[in-house]
């Protein structure tokens, strides 16, 4: 069974006017021909089957039995980073929610025994066997910890570390821990009781397996009695805040704890004077809004009902338009760092260009993921002349790093925790 | 004789002529185009009469050349292959002045002088080209896309809807007029919108020199006649500086009439007594003068002139230009005289300004962008000198179009038509200059006379399509054959 | 396979395998869309194309059309597919998606831009605003391609000063259905020179376009220059997060004045007097339903507040005339124009209120698509192009007719459309808009079609200029015969330039219009 009921969104697919807004940066914010696109998959492949509106047509045909599954059709639906830009754009002018259908198609692919892509299955298998994406024993999850990062046994704040920072880019976890300490935040971690959040499982349509992760992690959090869960990974953050309630048929407000991204938490600490940046970081940087921290992070409100004439939801359904994404905390933090010059790219906040890593794309369609990252790096260089592109999600950084290394770019990429670490202690510089 | 009789049957004996003398007057005009007489002149007065003439022409394969003005300048109405000259001067009614929608429905025989007079009585003015001959048809001026003096409006197309007798023998209106013209006819339609039905037929008739059909009337845009005006003369030594001024004025969208003349043309226009006034003026005038008339709108006119003048001052300051003048030295009242001149046809009681110098004038004009005009001026100058002609004797006129995004660039070559040697010389010069300008990118949007032979072979794609289109509209090629590329 | 293997291979050798596909999923994405989507009269059965291709250059387009000619393959040019007339009505068509051809060059000094067929208005406007210039985006939204829209529609909120798109077209490069290239205007003499649209001699832009255009039925325009206009775009400040994004307008240079009326006649009179005074950059009168769309946060929100407000709106029939003042010459002009507006409104009556110095729609968005909030589809019962007085007369009659079909059309009040002038008031445009849901109840859709055809007859009866030419309505059945059979002349041109009828058949003269609907298409009822 798919989690999403296509019959609720059939009306959207039928009534998409094909204005193509979902392929472009908000027209007000569009500032140049060069950086005017917003849908990576459509920009990369050209055919409309790779844009939200084309995928809606495909969904309709699949639902009506007018289109058969094929490897190509799977490619058409999985070469999408589920970055949410199409929803933001469509909701501005037309009022449809294409990503609901994009998610449904993947769930249907799995249901029909067609999806996900083999690469996704491999990751899913790792998770099934080892509770993390990488297939290493989950006992190693806490190994990133260094002596200078000090979690406590019991605290109101739980740091949900995530697979990537636990196993691959551990410096992000280390920086996060130090920043929590430096801001006077006592925090705990779940250690091996932390399982992969399941973001990718959900995104590729593996709903049941994703729910298993949700159930486990929610239970672990409940048992920890944490009041606030802080994530340094934008994917984990969105999973906890949005996908879990969606999977569990409830609203974000019913979770029983607050979910914050590290940037949100530290911004609060900055505002109330508990965090101070004292060491200058003389650098010109630009900031990448991770999709899942920005436009896709609005809280989830559970809705049940039916759809009537004119596409009216009964009862009314709240739409998530990307308005209340966490855009400002990261900017507040960066702007508070002495010596740091922060320049905006043309595509920013709700209109940010996806780095290309998400939605299972980096695993199954690496070429698209790197292409998307390369586009963003060009923008960072051309528009801002930046020395570094800062993100707030390990997957963005990982994807950027691969391109920067391959292309021998002079531009650096850093996670926001890493640059903040430099600003609280001169040693931070060496640590990065 | 059969044709003559048929014509008499259509328009009456008094309106048909094959009198050699009359035919001879139709055989030439004020251009260098070779003379050629029609076989008949017919003067219809209604669309139905024209329709019958067209049907006759189709039956007999006799060419038709429509003619609306009393004077012609570009050779367009010279019957290249003889035939019937359809003289529309009798169709000279201003059929309706639609004050609400600022348009006038006029017949082809309505002259500039007449139109101006009838409109002025109601507080309106036509959209004038530069000092047209009083006897020239206002409708054909617009049909032939003569550029208007006011680049303020973002539209440089005064022609709206038309009624046309099509070469295949039917009367069909273009644009919204196909549904009705309002007035007292009981239609909701007012005939204001030019496009359609289906395609933009009206565009095909434009610039066609009578090769696509015969207009029986046209709705043309008119404007309120401003009551408050202020003229500025801006003298320049270097055309590049003048051009920059025109660009900036265009960008700020100020003023009504805006144009640039050289001292020869400006002196020709302003001189009351020839040749003394002309020479005196020419000496005092700068090589180039940009003329700008600021005009008030019907509501709070002074306020507009005030801010526009301030804007002009600011532009002058930006350009470090300190010569903004509201009068001309040695010609008291020139500022009022210019307004008067530019909003009228050339006075009927005076020799046409282009003919005053030597009796005749051959114009070479094309469309280009303002930044290229100094290059054309220089190139034309060199050719002229090579031909032993003095640069000083040429007239220059630059007319910015649509906020200065393009311009009409015109060179006037004055000559004595009575002197065959001079005629030959000027013909050679004109041909050379035209070729040089073409090679430099001059766009002859209305290729008259020899220009047609120069441009159409170069534009093979366009010419092929044009011929095919003409084949649909006028399959028997009865309309002014031999004129353009068919 | 739908398209001959041999032809497919030839196409592949032109663009490379990456840019041509006959995959069913890819083809499915080119079946339906745009204005009139789900209206069977316009899109018929909406077949899947046989193949989709993405050319990257004029040369490729030319080669593709030659292949189409050789194999008699019908093709459909596609900009952004904003109109349902790109739904294949005949089997095995080649859909030619032009989005890769996004060439753009602006001549700042001479105020024109050369666009490839993939360039959308928003891109053009973004580049223009930086240079103190502007274009006019169409009402449907600036996601439309510049060329697709110039060739086939081109009605937007700034036409008071910028005119309709027909007149903004300058030099252009056009691949005819048989693959031959023709260039118009200044480009006819010099491939590089696009600044001028007319000529040589007779203006063949007349063959390219009319009230509306060929709807893809006459080859492919591969490059086109469009006029640009002075506009202080550098002074606009982008602001806001979706969905409330907009430009902060520089208060010293731009201003909205809104004037409220309770009858369309009063509003029109005020518009007329303002145009006479030659003030304003944009001027329009619209019904209040637009305010409700634009303020609504969702469909439900719209319908709730609309139902609540409607009884009173029906009583008071309010209209809002909006005028955007822009100091092209600087702040003094703005001051002057405001004075004029207040003076004029003082004379003619009306309640002037200063609007927030903010624009979310007219300059670079024109989000007619929020117009989709109420129904499933917005269509136009009438496009009326003529004069202001004609528009008012017709609009009133249209409103009466519309009531007959309400429901299924969404209930509203007064004159349900927008009214504006072009060329500083010489011409005017009025569009009567209707909103309905074509997908939930098929009978609603059918009723809409019946009303639509009746509206055409109404135009003819009242001798109003019926603007539904160019595949938007029963053109060869009703409109053409009433207007001197102009459509037959058009057909003759089509026979000459597209003898095989491969360019988007059966458009524009769609004899298949509404054929399955069993609607009476006789000229008079
Ligand atoms: C809700 C709604 C409101 C609308 N309101 C308006 C409005 O206010 N004003 C307005 O102007 N339009 C309006 N439209 C109509 C329409 O959407 C646009 O005019 C259209 O989008 C044009 O741009 P496009 O890029 O989508 O062109 P397309 O739809 O892709 O193309 C339009 C036609 O031109 C053909 N074509 C495209 N490119 C080329 C080319 N290069 N050469 C030859 N033929 C080509 C296509 O085959 C098609 O038939 C509206 C549409 C909708 C859905
Ligand atoms: S923005 Fe919405 S309505 Fe427009 S094309 Fe995309 S999905 Fe369709
Ligand atoms: S989610 Fe992102 S990548 Fe996927 S269709 Fe929407 S905009 Fe494109």
mmCIF file of C-alpha atoms in Angstrom, chain C residues 64-309:
data_model
loop_
_atom_site.group_PDB
_atom_site.id
_atom_site.type_symbol
_atom_site.label_atom_id
_atom_site.label_comp_id
_atom_site.label_asym_id
_atom_site.label_seq_id
_atom_site.Cartn_x
_atom_site.Cartn_y
_atom_site.Cartn_z
ATOM 1 C CA UNK C 64 14.436 18.044 -38.693
ATOM 2 C CA UNK C 65 11.790 19.762 -40.796
ATOM 3 C CA UNK C 66 13.399 18.412 -43.931
ATOM 4 C CA UNK C 67 13.128 14.913 -42.497
ATOM 5 C CA UNK C 68 9.498 15.616 -41.589
ATOM 6 C CA UNK C 69 8.881 16.689 -45.161
ATOM 7 C CA UNK C 70 10.650 13.678 -46.559
ATOM 8 C CA UNK C 71 8.705 11.217 -44.435
ATOM 9 C CA UNK C 72 5.513 13.290 -44.194
ATOM 10 C CA UNK C 73 5.743 13.370 -40.420
ATOM 11 C CA UNK C 74 3.447 15.916 -38.785
ATOM 12 C CA UNK C 75 5.294 18.031 -36.247
ATOM 13 C CA UNK C 76 4.399 20.408 -33.424
ATOM 14 C CA UNK C 77 6.680 23.217 -32.293
ATOM 15 C CA UNK C 78 6.673 23.622 -28.551
ATOM 16 C CA UNK C 79 7.700 26.606 -26.482
ATOM 17 C CA UNK C 80 6.471 25.949 -22.996
ATOM 18 C CA UNK C 81 3.242 24.277 -24.086
ATOM 19 C CA UNK C 82 1.096 27.027 -22.652
ATOM 20 C CA UNK C 83 -1.747 26.293 -25.036
ATOM 21 C CA UNK C 84 -3.666 23.077 -25.571
ATOM 22 C CA UNK C 85 -3.303 23.476 -29.310
ATOM 23 C CA UNK C 86 -0.063 21.577 -28.942
ATOM 24 C CA UNK C 87 -1.806 18.411 -27.937
ATOM 25 C CA UNK C 88 -1.432 16.068 -30.871
ATOM 26 C CA UNK C 89 -4.792 15.731 -32.583
ATOM 27 C CA UNK C 90 -3.406 13.423 -35.239
ATOM 28 C CA UNK C 91 -1.381 10.271 -34.596
ATOM 29 C CA UNK C 92 2.381 9.871 -34.754
ATOM 30 C CA UNK C 93 3.455 13.477 -34.588
ATOM 31 C CA UNK C 94 6.924 14.646 -33.789
ATOM 32 C CA UNK C 95 6.847 17.093 -30.894
ATOM 33 C CA UNK C 96 9.697 19.534 -31.247
ATOM 34 C CA UNK C 97 10.525 20.973 -27.853
ATOM 35 C CA UNK C 98 12.615 24.096 -28.395
ATOM 36 C CA UNK C 99 13.781 24.712 -24.863
ATOM 37 C CA UNK C 100 17.456 24.068 -25.523
ATOM 38 C CA UNK C 101 17.562 27.024 -27.885
ATOM 39 C CA UNK C 102 17.780 29.651 -25.185
ATOM 40 C CA UNK C 103 19.979 32.135 -26.956
ATOM 41 C CA UNK C 104 19.555 35.700 -25.681
ATOM 42 C CA UNK C 105 21.292 38.893 -26.661
ATOM 43 C CA UNK C 106 20.275 42.399 -25.681
ATOM 44 C CA UNK C 107 21.159 45.536 -27.570
ATOM 45 C CA UNK C 108 20.877 47.923 -24.695
ATOM 46 C CA UNK C 109 21.419 51.096 -26.627
ATOM 47 C CA UNK C 110 18.917 50.330 -29.336
ATOM 48 C CA UNK C 111 16.467 48.643 -27.020
ATOM 49 C CA UNK C 112 15.830 45.267 -28.484
ATOM 50 C CA UNK C 113 16.576 41.678 -27.559
ATOM 51 C CA UNK C 114 17.235 38.746 -29.833
ATOM 52 C CA UNK C 115 15.746 35.579 -28.385
ATOM 53 C CA UNK C 116 15.912 31.945 -29.244
ATOM 54 C CA UNK C 117 12.662 29.969 -28.982
ATOM 55 C CA UNK C 118 13.616 28.519 -25.614
ATOM 56 C CA UNK C 119 13.933 31.874 -23.863
ATOM 57 C CA UNK C 120 11.115 32.672 -21.486
ATOM 58 C CA UNK C 121 9.890 36.131 -20.603
ATOM 59 C CA UNK C 122 11.128 35.928 -17.051
ATOM 60 C CA UNK C 123 14.682 35.418 -18.260
ATOM 61 C CA UNK C 124 14.382 38.257 -20.692
ATOM 62 C CA UNK C 125 12.833 40.533 -18.103
ATOM 63 C CA UNK C 126 15.495 39.648 -15.535
ATOM 64 C CA UNK C 127 18.212 40.634 -17.981
ATOM 65 C CA UNK C 128 16.335 43.752 -19.095
ATOM 66 C CA UNK C 129 15.635 45.127 -15.646
ATOM 67 C CA UNK C 130 19.360 45.217 -14.915
ATOM 68 C CA UNK C 131 19.772 47.522 -17.871
ATOM 69 C CA UNK C 132 16.949 49.938 -17.185
ATOM 70 C CA UNK C 133 14.781 48.308 -19.813
ATOM 71 C CA UNK C 134 11.722 46.110 -19.797
ATOM 72 C CA UNK C 135 9.558 43.837 -21.828
ATOM 73 C CA UNK C 136 5.972 42.987 -21.155
ATOM 74 C CA UNK C 137 5.239 39.544 -19.808
ATOM 75 C CA UNK C 138 1.900 38.046 -20.812
ATOM 76 C CA UNK C 139 -0.960 37.642 -18.397
ATOM 77 C CA UNK C 140 -0.531 33.871 -18.287
ATOM 78 C CA UNK C 141 2.840 34.304 -16.693
ATOM 79 C CA UNK C 142 6.396 34.957 -17.630
ATOM 80 C CA UNK C 143 7.119 31.257 -17.893
ATOM 81 C CA UNK C 144 5.839 31.533 -21.457
ATOM 82 C CA UNK C 145 8.460 31.602 -24.151
ATOM 83 C CA UNK C 146 9.028 34.969 -25.751
ATOM 84 C CA UNK C 147 8.675 33.584 -29.253
ATOM 85 C CA UNK C 148 5.778 31.188 -28.608
ATOM 86 C CA UNK C 149 3.845 33.989 -27.023
ATOM 87 C CA UNK C 150 4.765 36.656 -29.566
ATOM 88 C CA UNK C 151 3.614 34.380 -32.340
ATOM 89 C CA UNK C 152 0.329 33.387 -30.812
ATOM 90 C CA UNK C 153 -0.912 35.649 -28.053
ATOM 91 C CA UNK C 154 0.904 38.408 -26.230
ATOM 92 C CA UNK C 155 -1.574 40.135 -23.993
ATOM 93 C CA UNK C 156 -0.191 41.459 -20.766
ATOM 94 C CA UNK C 157 -0.688 44.025 -18.070
ATOM 95 C CA UNK C 158 1.681 46.614 -19.512
ATOM 96 C CA UNK C 159 0.192 46.909 -22.973
ATOM 97 C CA UNK C 160 -1.107 50.402 -22.314
ATOM 98 C CA UNK C 161 2.395 51.517 -23.159
ATOM 99 C CA UNK C 162 4.112 48.496 -24.648
ATOM 100 C CA UNK C 163 1.353 47.361 -26.960
ATOM 101 C CA UNK C 164 0.522 43.849 -28.021
ATOM 102 C CA UNK C 165 3.259 41.413 -28.883
ATOM 103 C CA UNK C 166 2.413 41.546 -32.583
ATOM 104 C CA UNK C 167 3.963 44.956 -32.687
ATOM 105 C CA UNK C 168 6.973 44.159 -30.635
ATOM 106 C CA UNK C 169 8.199 41.569 -33.143
ATOM 107 C CA UNK C 170 11.256 42.796 -35.041
ATOM 108 C CA UNK C 171 13.724 40.951 -37.230
ATOM 109 C CA UNK C 172 13.381 37.206 -37.165
ATOM 110 C CA UNK C 173 14.536 33.898 -38.561
ATOM 111 C CA UNK C 174 11.863 31.417 -39.540
ATOM 112 C CA UNK C 175 12.162 27.852 -40.731
ATOM 113 C CA UNK C 176 9.205 27.146 -42.980
ATOM 114 C CA UNK C 177 7.475 23.762 -42.790
ATOM 115 C CA UNK C 178 9.540 22.415 -45.679
ATOM 116 C CA UNK C 179 12.786 23.383 -43.967
ATOM 117 C CA UNK C 180 13.527 26.487 -45.992
ATOM 118 C CA UNK C 181 14.689 29.482 -43.996
ATOM 119 C CA UNK C 182 13.249 32.922 -44.423
ATOM 120 C CA UNK C 183 14.360 36.010 -42.531
ATOM 121 C CA UNK C 184 12.144 39.041 -42.043
ATOM 122 C CA UNK C 185 12.752 42.724 -41.465
ATOM 123 C CA UNK C 186 16.318 43.909 -41.282
ATOM 124 C CA UNK C 187 17.405 40.295 -40.940
ATOM 125 C CA UNK C 188 16.263 39.665 -44.507
ATOM 126 C CA UNK C 189 19.316 41.569 -45.713
ATOM 127 C CA UNK C 190 21.765 40.809 -42.972
ATOM 128 C CA UNK C 191 21.625 37.625 -40.906
ATOM 129 C CA UNK C 192 23.117 39.401 -37.945
ATOM 130 C CA UNK C 193 20.922 42.473 -37.918
ATOM 131 C CA UNK C 194 17.656 42.098 -36.007
ATOM 132 C CA UNK C 195 16.734 45.651 -35.091
ATOM 133 C CA UNK C 196 13.891 46.223 -37.536
ATOM 134 C CA UNK C 197 10.716 44.296 -38.277
ATOM 135 C CA UNK C 198 9.116 45.782 -41.379
ATOM 136 C CA UNK C 199 9.803 44.888 -44.945
ATOM 137 C CA UNK C 200 11.491 44.632 -47.326
ATOM 138 C CA UNK C 201 8.541 46.415 -48.841
ATOM 139 C CA UNK C 202 5.322 44.590 -47.949
ATOM 140 C CA UNK C 203 5.606 43.340 -44.424
ATOM 141 C CA UNK C 204 5.581 39.558 -44.256
ATOM 142 C CA UNK C 205 5.079 39.622 -40.530
ATOM 143 C CA UNK C 206 1.520 39.826 -41.796
ATOM 144 C CA UNK C 207 1.788 36.225 -42.958
ATOM 145 C CA UNK C 208 3.287 35.146 -39.668
ATOM 146 C CA UNK C 209 0.759 36.517 -37.280
ATOM 147 C CA UNK C 210 -2.699 38.067 -36.953
ATOM 148 C CA UNK C 211 -5.084 38.534 -34.061
ATOM 149 C CA UNK C 212 -3.645 35.284 -32.831
ATOM 150 C CA UNK C 213 -1.268 33.150 -34.790
ATOM 151 C CA UNK C 214 -0.805 29.882 -36.590
ATOM 152 C CA UNK C 215 -0.534 27.916 -33.354
ATOM 153 C CA UNK C 216 2.432 26.053 -34.678
ATOM 154 C CA UNK C 217 0.822 25.597 -38.057
ATOM 155 C CA UNK C 218 3.472 27.423 -40.050
ATOM 156 C CA UNK C 219 6.929 26.138 -39.288
ATOM 157 C CA UNK C 220 9.238 27.267 -36.534
ATOM 158 C CA UNK C 221 10.640 30.658 -35.666
ATOM 159 C CA UNK C 222 14.161 30.038 -34.484
ATOM 160 C CA UNK C 223 15.197 33.566 -33.565
ATOM 161 C CA UNK C 224 13.269 36.733 -33.014
ATOM 162 C CA UNK C 225 14.053 40.206 -31.863
ATOM 163 C CA UNK C 226 11.581 42.040 -29.679
ATOM 164 C CA UNK C 227 11.354 45.713 -28.799
ATOM 165 C CA UNK C 228 12.299 46.747 -25.311
ATOM 166 C CA UNK C 229 11.153 49.798 -23.405
ATOM 167 C CA UNK C 230 12.733 52.189 -20.946
ATOM 168 C CA UNK C 231 11.928 51.187 -17.379
ATOM 169 C CA UNK C 232 13.783 51.946 -14.140
ATOM 170 C CA UNK C 233 14.227 48.285 -13.305
ATOM 171 C CA UNK C 234 17.533 48.715 -11.531
ATOM 172 C CA UNK C 235 15.679 50.481 -8.763
ATOM 173 C CA UNK C 236 13.376 47.588 -7.976
ATOM 174 C CA UNK C 237 14.196 45.622 -4.870
ATOM 175 C CA UNK C 238 13.401 41.922 -4.765
ATOM 176 C CA UNK C 239 11.788 40.833 -1.570
ATOM 177 C CA UNK C 240 9.837 38.122 0.179
ATOM 178 C CA UNK C 241 9.605 34.395 0.452
ATOM 179 C CA UNK C 242 7.231 32.353 -1.654
ATOM 180 C CA UNK C 243 4.329 32.752 -2.133
ATOM 181 C CA UNK C 244 4.528 36.426 -1.182
ATOM 182 C CA UNK C 245 7.442 37.517 -3.281
ATOM 183 C CA UNK C 246 7.511 40.830 -5.009
ATOM 184 C CA UNK C 247 9.376 43.940 -5.937
ATOM 185 C CA UNK C 248 9.570 46.847 -3.597
ATOM 186 C CA UNK C 249 9.001 49.734 -5.935
ATOM 187 C CA UNK C 250 11.225 52.757 -5.516
ATOM 188 C CA UNK C 251 8.770 55.252 -4.033
ATOM 189 C CA UNK C 252 10.390 58.196 -5.769
ATOM 190 C CA UNK C 253 9.918 56.582 -9.170
ATOM 191 C CA UNK C 254 6.899 54.293 -9.032
ATOM 192 C CA UNK C 255 3.503 54.325 -7.506
ATOM 193 C CA UNK C 256 0.228 52.484 -7.607
ATOM 194 C CA UNK C 257 -2.975 54.389 -7.462
ATOM 195 C CA UNK C 258 -6.145 52.375 -7.127
ATOM 196 C CA UNK C 259 -9.475 53.911 -7.896
ATOM 197 C CA UNK C 260 -12.720 52.243 -6.976
ATOM 198 C CA UNK C 261 -15.961 52.316 -8.921
ATOM 199 C CA UNK C 262 -19.307 50.655 -8.762
ATOM 200 C CA UNK C 263 -19.936 50.533 -12.451
ATOM 201 C CA UNK C 264 -17.767 49.526 -15.338
ATOM 202 C CA UNK C 265 -18.840 52.602 -17.287
ATOM 203 C CA UNK C 266 -17.474 54.926 -14.647
ATOM 204 C CA UNK C 267 -14.243 52.996 -14.517
ATOM 205 C CA UNK C 268 -13.934 53.064 -18.288
ATOM 206 C CA UNK C 269 -14.619 56.757 -18.415
ATOM 207 C CA UNK C 270 -11.856 57.382 -15.932
ATOM 208 C CA UNK C 271 -9.490 55.179 -17.959
ATOM 209 C CA UNK C 272 -10.361 57.102 -21.028
ATOM 210 C CA UNK C 273 -9.687 60.456 -19.441
ATOM 211 C CA UNK C 274 -6.377 59.263 -18.031
ATOM 212 C CA UNK C 275 -5.228 57.987 -21.378
ATOM 213 C CA UNK C 276 -6.159 61.326 -22.870
ATOM 214 C CA UNK C 277 -3.873 62.947 -20.329
ATOM 215 C CA UNK C 278 -1.173 60.454 -21.386
ATOM 216 C CA UNK C 279 -0.199 59.405 -17.917
ATOM 217 C CA UNK C 280 0.661 56.046 -16.451
ATOM 218 C CA UNK C 281 2.755 53.061 -17.392
ATOM 219 C CA UNK C 282 -0.006 50.541 -16.915
ATOM 220 C CA UNK C 283 -3.733 50.979 -16.596
ATOM 221 C CA UNK C 284 -6.347 48.325 -16.075
ATOM 222 C CA UNK C 285 -9.763 47.702 -14.613
ATOM 223 C CA UNK C 286 -10.435 44.331 -13.095
ATOM 224 C CA UNK C 287 -13.202 42.756 -11.041
ATOM 225 C CA UNK C 288 -12.740 42.138 -7.371
ATOM 226 C CA UNK C 289 -12.550 38.408 -7.924
ATOM 227 C CA UNK C 290 -8.924 39.020 -8.842
ATOM 228 C CA UNK C 291 -8.236 40.454 -5.426
ATOM 229 C CA UNK C 292 -9.783 37.366 -3.916
ATOM 230 C CA UNK C 293 -7.592 35.061 -6.010
ATOM 231 C CA UNK C 294 -4.490 36.949 -5.298
ATOM 232 C CA UNK C 295 -5.084 37.183 -1.584
ATOM 233 C CA UNK C 296 -6.327 33.645 -1.143
ATOM 234 C CA UNK C 297 -3.961 31.259 0.584
ATOM 235 C CA UNK C 298 -5.609 28.217 -0.965
ATOM 236 C CA UNK C 299 -8.559 27.091 -3.028
ATOM 237 C CA UNK C 300 -10.568 26.500 0.103
ATOM 238 C CA UNK C 301 -9.692 29.911 1.395
ATOM 239 C CA UNK C 302 -10.761 31.474 -1.888
ATOM 240 C CA UNK C 303 -14.073 29.689 -2.082
ATOM 241 C CA UNK C 304 -14.923 30.404 1.513
ATOM 242 C CA UNK C 305 -14.209 34.095 1.328
ATOM 243 C CA UNK C 306 -15.716 34.387 -2.136
ATOM 244 C CA UNK C 307 -18.994 32.777 -1.142
ATOM 245 C CA UNK C 308 -19.135 34.996 1.872
ATOM 246 C CA UNK C 309 -18.459 38.144 -0.094
#
